[in-house]
Amino acid sequence: MFKRITAAEAAAMIKDRSRVAIGGFLAVGAPESLIDAVVAAKTKDLHIIVIASDWEDRGIGKLVANRQVRSAQVSHLGTNREIQAQMNAGEIDIELVPQGTLMERVRAFGAGLGGVLTPTGLGTVVQESKQIITVDGKEYLLEPAIPSDFALIRAHKADECGNLVYSKTARNSNPIMAKAGRITIVEVDEIVPTGELDPEHIVTPGVFVDYIVVKEV
Amino acid sequence: MFKRITAAEAAAMIKDRSRVAIGGFLAVGAPESLIDAVVAAKTKDLHIIVIASDWEDRGIGKLVANRQVRSAQVSHLGTNREIQAQMNAGEIDIELVPQGTLMERVRAFGAGLGGVLTPTGLGTVVQESKQIITVDGKEYLLEPAIPSDFALIRAHKADECGNLVYSKTARNSNPIMAKAGRITIVEVDEIVPTGELDPEHIVTPGVFVDYIVVKEV
Amino acid sequence: MDKRSRIGARIAAEFKDGDYINLGIGLPTEAVNHIPEGVRVTLQSENGILGTGPQPAEGEEHPDMINAGGGFITANPGAVFFDSALSFAIIRGGHVDVTVLGALQVDQHGNLANWMIPGKMVPGMGGAMDLVTGAKKVIVAMEHVDKRGNPKILKECNLPLTAKGKVSLIITDLCVLEVTPAGLLLKELSEGVTVQEVIDATEAELIIPDELK
Amino acid sequence: MDKRSRIGARIAAEFKDGDYINLGIGLPTEAVNHIPEGVRVTLQSENGILGTGPQPAEGEEHPDMINAGGGFITANPGAVFFDSALSFAIIRGGHVDVTVLGALQVDQHGNLANWMIPGKMVPGMGGAMDLVTGAKKVIVAMEHVDKRGNPKILKECNLPLTAKGKVSLIITDLCVLEVTPAGLLLKELSEGVTVQEVIDATEAELIIPDELK
């Protein structure tokens, strides 16, 4: 069962060098209160796992601008000049991962799987140093699960059992990362009484949720 | 976009020796109208993919009793003496697959993946003839995707775009198999006007649905 | 209390407030009737529900509401329905705190066999292999000996395994055994049962702590 | 019609009634303004929506409603929201009928490069590698030459590939090219464009059918 905490308390749990999966797509669905708290906590040398590097002043861009990110697994940097500059200067290690592959690798960790076989990236630089496995006459890349110490995600509502629903395209990577954190911390708009969310409509069961923060920004 | 057909028309598409993934768990959520139509069509030598072998007179048990099944990938036979008898007599080939592994292998096919790495079955007969892969110091079995020609599934409601919602624990394997059929045929209680299902609550998007049959039994 | 209730109560004593629990068919389900006051647990059934409630009253059964054993269930407030892939992501991903299963055999290495007797009975493993592989704590709950009085707690399982070295606790009508790196530790005796009775009914070597000698 | 509209209309002419379509950022999205009457298509955006509707009126934007390019969108009746794993199961699983993407380079083997220029620009592949790998039909839509007038349609891509041999049609301001096992087949010329102009603007060898000679 989850515990309700503040964003600052959440940030205090995250130590330097933690591996942190962060929800959102171009900062839509990003847990901004949690990110702000991590910025305030000045946590260093984070490894982040995120779909895109967002903007300099939104989403995980704030962590990059504050030079708290040592490395990242990410599929797209195009909207954030700062992360590209830090990458070119050798200050941040970037593993570019195709978006679908990134989602499967994160999902795999949450589901207790060691990885998946995907055709995506065959014949490209993505396959460098990866094992190629043939199944049923077709080649696939072996893509290992991506572990994370913390998942920081954004949902719309939680009930008192920690069950979550999302809002429109702000859902994106959040339900996947929710399942994949060793510790999952969720930022929500509100916590509603149990029974208010229909058992058929809940996207993320509370079993995956460790802490909930009601949004502060 | 899906086409609405009858159960008999659906059964007529399924040729002898087809590989058919069939939804349901102990026949709850099984597409009984579709199964009855396949029984009536006397289709032979089917390969079926199903969580459990149900009962002699419910779910896929009816296909087994009618001797239409040549082989099966299944996790549990305990409720169906007939399938055990046919297996012991060498009349049906059974691959027993752990339930979670079975779901991931079916999901993988639908998601265009070649397979997954799972720890389940390590140190058991399940690992016989399977490749063992080490990721991050931990061993996993390489479990290949399970292809299917048809998925026969059961949902509660469809809208006119083919979007699906399910009923309670009758959901089980149905959304997974819906995504995994080369041709997916869905049996529903009713087709409702588009707009009646909330975009946040739809479990299976219509993109996966080829044919819909309104239940006949 | 009869034998089944005693085992059920002993299982339930392992549950902590807030735990997510998966109970196998048969004897393990007896635990739900003995959950201690102040301990709230959430029951998962691998066919696709978290928050399984009590059996419905006769006539109140819903055809789409079953547990993994096929029995009719209800849903508690806060329950969630999901598909089988998510259900096993919960299980394999290590989010189930305790799973309790029956056994044909269990051995001193924590190996479990509970899904087939070659040439005789092949029900299949269903979700058991994933449960035993993924759950944080695996408890075996069973009668100490089989119907013919033969030991089920062995030096080495000789039936096909469900999983290797995953069992941590064995609760029977006679006693409670903990699987330790050194072997099976006799933790508790049921009322009226002697150490010698347990030893006689067990093939595996037992570690007997001084306070029970 | 201006150049962009012409390309958009030509892309849209490839759509069939009932198709599920994913359009890349930029030029490809121009196609939505030219979908032929009687053709109903469903647009997917890989961040997690099927049934993307038109851009909202100013002031009507919802902060949680964007497409994969970050632009505000609406949802058509029958739309569905889902997570990114399901979104890419749709894509990688072969359920997208047509994807249309821009290119830095494309070659006569159907190879595509559109995600990085080493040492210069590394935006990342985003969802493009999965789209090109999984979609039933991959169309490249772009200006025939780059801003300096250099060919982008090459014998062999020299930038890092997005995927190997997956492109089947190239639609530019000058012409339409089909990728065939024998090479690039000139299918159509834009109004007022000569075969020689296409040849001059293309590094790859072209197969010129008699009727265009």
Tab-separated table of C-alpha atoms in Angstrom, chain A residues 50-193:
chain	number	residue	atom	x	y	z
A	50	VAL	CA	13.049	8.873	-20.631
A	51	ILE	CA	11.372	8.922	-24.063
A	52	ALA	CA	12.630	12.367	-25.090
A	53	SER	CA	14.810	15.015	-23.544
A	54	ASP	CA	11.948	17.545	-23.467
A	55	TRP	CA	12.785	21.243	-23.372
A	56	GLU	CA	15.411	23.172	-21.431
A	57	ASP	CA	12.761	24.490	-19.036
A	58	ARG	CA	10.222	21.684	-19.014
A	59	GLY	CA	10.297	18.007	-18.034
A	60	ILE	CA	13.705	16.386	-17.654
A	61	GLY	CA	15.273	19.324	-19.470
A	62	LYS	CA	15.402	21.049	-16.084
A	63	LEU	CA	17.622	18.301	-14.686
A	64	VAL	CA	19.909	18.529	-17.693
A	65	ALA	CA	20.109	22.327	-17.489
A	66	ASN	CA	21.029	21.973	-13.799
A	67	ARG	CA	23.781	19.494	-14.766
A	68	GLN	CA	22.398	16.659	-12.644
A	69	VAL	CA	22.372	14.052	-15.410
A	70	ARG	CA	25.460	11.963	-16.080
A	71	SER	CA	23.912	9.557	-18.560
A	72	ALA	CA	20.630	8.829	-20.288
A	73	GLN	CA	18.795	6.215	-22.282
A	74	VAL	CA	16.507	8.183	-24.535
A	75	SER	CA	15.034	8.059	-28.040
A	76	HIS	CA	14.934	11.717	-29.017
A	77	LEU	CA	16.974	14.837	-28.219
A	78	GLY	CA	15.791	17.095	-31.003
A	79	THR	CA	13.930	19.606	-28.846
A	80	ASN	CA	16.697	20.245	-26.319
A	81	ARG	CA	19.882	22.020	-27.423
A	82	GLU	CA	21.399	21.877	-23.947
A	83	ILE	CA	21.479	18.067	-23.809
A	84	GLN	CA	23.000	17.972	-27.304
A	85	ALA	CA	25.628	20.476	-26.237
A	86	GLN	CA	26.492	18.470	-23.106
A	87	MET	CA	26.617	15.286	-25.204
A	88	ASN	CA	28.933	16.876	-27.757
A	89	ALA	CA	31.143	18.160	-24.933
A	90	GLY	CA	31.378	14.637	-23.496
A	91	GLU	CA	29.675	15.688	-20.273
A	92	ILE	CA	26.729	13.356	-20.604
A	93	ASP	CA	26.651	9.801	-21.967
A	94	ILE	CA	23.727	9.192	-24.253
A	95	GLU	CA	22.458	5.809	-25.382
A	96	LEU	CA	19.971	6.489	-28.154
A	97	VAL	CA	17.338	3.749	-28.086
A	98	PRO	CA	14.492	3.436	-30.604
A	99	GLN	CA	11.336	4.487	-28.812
A	100	GLY	CA	9.488	1.189	-29.164
A	101	THR	CA	12.574	-0.710	-28.045
A	102	LEU	CA	13.014	1.631	-25.079
A	103	MET	CA	9.442	0.990	-23.971
A	104	GLU	CA	9.831	-2.785	-24.296
A	105	ARG	CA	13.117	-2.770	-22.387
A	106	VAL	CA	11.567	-0.790	-19.544
A	107	ARG	CA	8.430	-2.938	-19.630
A	108	ALA	CA	10.590	-6.074	-19.512
A	109	PHE	CA	12.260	-4.979	-16.291
A	110	GLY	CA	8.914	-4.344	-14.630
A	111	ALA	CA	7.555	-7.671	-15.839
A	112	GLY	CA	10.539	-9.643	-14.539
A	113	LEU	CA	11.779	-10.396	-18.054
A	114	GLY	CA	15.441	-10.241	-19.037
A	115	GLY	CA	14.779	-8.638	-22.385
A	116	VAL	CA	13.067	-8.974	-25.733
A	117	LEU	CA	13.905	-9.778	-29.343
A	118	THR	CA	13.058	-6.991	-31.764
A	119	PRO	CA	13.643	-6.465	-35.483
A	120	THR	CA	13.948	-2.705	-34.932
A	121	GLY	CA	17.489	-1.475	-35.449
A	122	LEU	CA	18.675	-4.418	-37.570
A	123	GLY	CA	21.129	-3.181	-40.157
A	124	THR	CA	21.697	0.082	-38.282
A	125	VAL	CA	24.195	1.308	-35.688
A	126	VAL	CA	21.720	0.241	-33.006
A	127	GLN	CA	22.776	-3.353	-33.566
A	128	GLU	CA	26.434	-2.632	-32.733
A	129	SER	CA	27.615	-4.854	-29.865
A	130	LYS	CA	24.185	-6.495	-29.669
A	131	GLN	CA	23.499	-10.191	-30.067
A	132	ILE	CA	21.515	-11.216	-33.165
A	133	ILE	CA	19.154	-14.137	-32.594
A	134	THR	CA	17.265	-16.023	-35.287
A	135	VAL	CA	13.747	-17.208	-34.522
A	136	ASP	CA	11.669	-19.018	-37.131
A	137	GLY	CA	14.106	-17.904	-39.846
A	138	LYS	CA	13.924	-14.210	-38.952
A	139	GLU	CA	16.675	-12.158	-37.339
A	140	TYR	CA	16.144	-10.088	-34.211
A	141	LEU	CA	18.252	-7.990	-31.895
A	142	LEU	CA	18.447	-9.113	-28.285
A	143	GLU	CA	17.548	-6.007	-26.287
A	144	PRO	CA	18.116	-6.370	-22.537
A	145	ALA	CA	15.759	-5.087	-19.854
A	146	ILE	CA	16.567	-1.617	-18.510
A	147	PRO	CA	16.652	-1.558	-14.715
A	148	SER	CA	15.721	1.496	-12.724
A	149	ASP	CA	15.977	2.303	-9.034
A	150	PHE	CA	13.160	4.820	-9.131
A	151	ALA	CA	10.283	5.537	-11.442
A	152	LEU	CA	8.920	9.070	-11.272
A	153	ILE	CA	5.632	9.178	-13.045
A	154	ARG	CA	2.597	11.357	-13.582
A	155	ALA	CA	-1.006	10.187	-13.382
A	156	HIS	CA	-4.300	12.032	-13.329
A	157	LYS	CA	-6.003	10.443	-10.313
A	158	ALA	CA	-5.200	7.842	-7.707
A	159	ASP	CA	-7.651	6.169	-5.362
A	160	GLU	CA	-6.825	5.229	-1.778
A	161	CYS	CA	-5.565	1.835	-2.966
A	162	GLY	CA	-3.033	3.567	-5.242
A	163	ASN	CA	-4.855	2.598	-8.427
A	164	LEU	CA	-4.147	5.070	-11.219
A	165	VAL	CA	-5.838	6.590	-14.238
A	166	TYR	CA	-4.244	8.978	-16.722
A	167	SER	CA	-5.272	11.918	-18.866
A	168	LYS	CA	-5.344	11.659	-22.669
A	169	THR	CA	-1.910	11.584	-24.329
A	170	ALA	CA	-0.262	12.326	-20.976
A	171	ARG	CA	-0.516	8.568	-20.440
A	172	ASN	CA	2.393	7.692	-22.806
A	173	SER	CA	5.313	6.062	-20.939
A	174	ASN	CA	3.858	6.565	-17.463
A	175	PRO	CA	2.029	3.222	-17.014
A	176	ILE	CA	5.093	1.350	-18.302
A	177	MET	CA	7.521	3.094	-15.995
A	178	ALA	CA	5.074	2.790	-13.079
A	179	LYS	CA	5.544	-0.969	-13.304
A	180	ALA	CA	9.303	-0.771	-13.695
A	181	GLY	CA	10.610	1.208	-10.733
A	182	ARG	CA	12.105	-0.673	-7.833
A	183	ILE	CA	10.474	2.264	-6.056
A	184	THR	CA	7.659	3.983	-7.919
A	185	ILE	CA	6.696	7.527	-6.977
A	186	VAL	CA	3.587	8.978	-8.586
A	187	GLU	CA	2.558	12.602	-8.932
A	188	VAL	CA	-1.217	12.984	-9.270
A	189	ASP	CA	-3.721	15.783	-9.604
A	190	GLU	CA	-5.793	14.328	-6.791
A	191	ILE	CA	-6.428	11.301	-4.618
A	192	VAL	CA	-10.060	10.222	-4.758
A	193	PRO	CA	-11.936	7.882	-2.402
